[in-house]
Short mmCIF file of C-alpha atoms in Angstrom, two decimals:
data_model
loop_
_atom_site.label_atom_id
_atom_site.label_comp_id
_atom_site.label_asym_id
_atom_site.label_seq_id
_atom_site.Cartn_x
_atom_site.Cartn_y
_atom_site.Cartn_z
CA MET A 1 0.33 -0.16 -0.04
CA LEU A 2 1.24 3.14 -1.02
CA TYR A 3 -0.22 5.16 1.71
CA LEU A 4 2.49 3.76 4.22
CA GLU A 5 5.13 5.59 2.22
CA LEU A 6 3.48 8.97 2.57
CA ASP A 7 5.10 11.29 4.77
CA GLU A 8 3.27 11.92 8.18
CA GLY A 9 1.51 14.97 7.39
CA ILE A 10 0.08 13.64 4.30
CA GLN A 11 -1.32 10.89 6.00
CA GLU A 12 -2.77 13.21 8.47
CA LEU A 13 -4.73 15.23 5.51
CA ILE A 14 -6.09 11.51 4.52
CA LYS A 15 -7.20 10.94 7.97
CA LYS A 16 -9.06 14.33 8.02
CA TYR A 17 -10.86 14.13 5.04
CA ALA A 18 -11.07 10.11 4.46
CA PRO A 19 -14.58 10.18 6.03
CA ALA A 20 -16.14 12.60 4.20
CA LEU A 21 -14.52 11.68 0.72
CA THR A 22 -15.83 7.90 1.70
CA ILE A 23 -19.52 9.00 2.17
CA ILE A 24 -19.39 10.46 -1.47
CA GLY A 25 -17.94 7.63 -3.10
CA VAL A 26 -14.00 7.93 -3.18
CA TYR A 27 -12.49 4.58 -2.62
CA PHE A 28 -9.01 4.66 -0.93
CA LEU A 29 -8.13 1.25 -1.52
CA ASN A 30 -8.39 1.70 -5.18
CA SER A 31 -5.34 1.37 -6.69
CA ASP A 32 -5.72 4.58 -9.01
CA VAL A 33 -6.90 6.53 -6.10
CA GLU A 34 -3.65 5.54 -4.38
CA GLU A 35 -1.35 6.65 -7.12
CA ALA A 36 -3.11 9.72 -7.54
CA ILE A 37 -2.54 10.83 -3.80
CA TYR A 38 0.99 9.20 -3.70
CA TYR A 39 2.10 11.00 -6.84
CA CYS A 40 0.09 14.37 -6.49
CA TYR A 41 0.29 15.25 -3.02
CA ARG A 42 1.64 18.89 -3.70
CA ASP A 43 -2.11 20.74 -2.91
CA LEU A 44 -3.51 17.64 -1.79
CA GLU A 45 -5.64 19.53 1.12
CA TYR A 46 -7.16 21.91 -1.52
CA ALA A 47 -7.97 19.12 -3.61
CA PHE A 48 -9.86 17.40 -1.02
CA ARG A 49 -11.56 20.49 0.10
CA SER A 50 -12.44 21.33 -3.92
CA THR A 51 -13.91 17.57 -4.11
CA ILE A 52 -16.21 17.81 -1.22
CA SER A 53 -17.26 21.35 -2.14
CA TYR A 54 -18.22 20.41 -5.95
CA TRP A 55 -20.19 17.11 -4.40
CA TYR A 56 -22.06 19.71 -1.88
CA TRP A 57 -22.69 21.89 -4.55
CA LYS A 58 -23.76 19.06 -7.17
CA GLN A 59 -26.29 17.81 -4.20
CA ASN A 60 -27.99 21.29 -3.63
CA HIS A 61 -28.78 21.39 -7.45
CA GLY A 62 -30.01 18.13 -7.61
CA GLU A 63 -26.95 16.70 -9.70
CA ASP A 64 -25.14 13.28 -9.78
CA PHE A 65 -21.88 13.23 -8.59
CA LEU A 66 -19.56 11.12 -10.73
CA VAL A 67 -16.56 10.13 -8.50
CA HIS A 68 -14.56 8.25 -11.45
CA GLN A 69 -14.53 11.71 -12.83
CA ILE A 70 -12.59 13.40 -10.30
CA VAL A 71 -8.86 13.29 -10.36
CA PHE A 72 -6.74 14.54 -7.59
#
């Protein structure tokens, strides 16, 4: 698992945002998600927050949220 190779700060961000992202459909054990986080950790908190905000906006406008289209 690539997550164990990340520095402690990135691991803490994942722990912080994983509950909300999991609820909206992000599967952290998916190899594509793991790889995206591993290689794109810069501005990761912004990416997590933007994804959650976008999901919330779509929910309030009655639109579907397709997780497979989100790339960190």
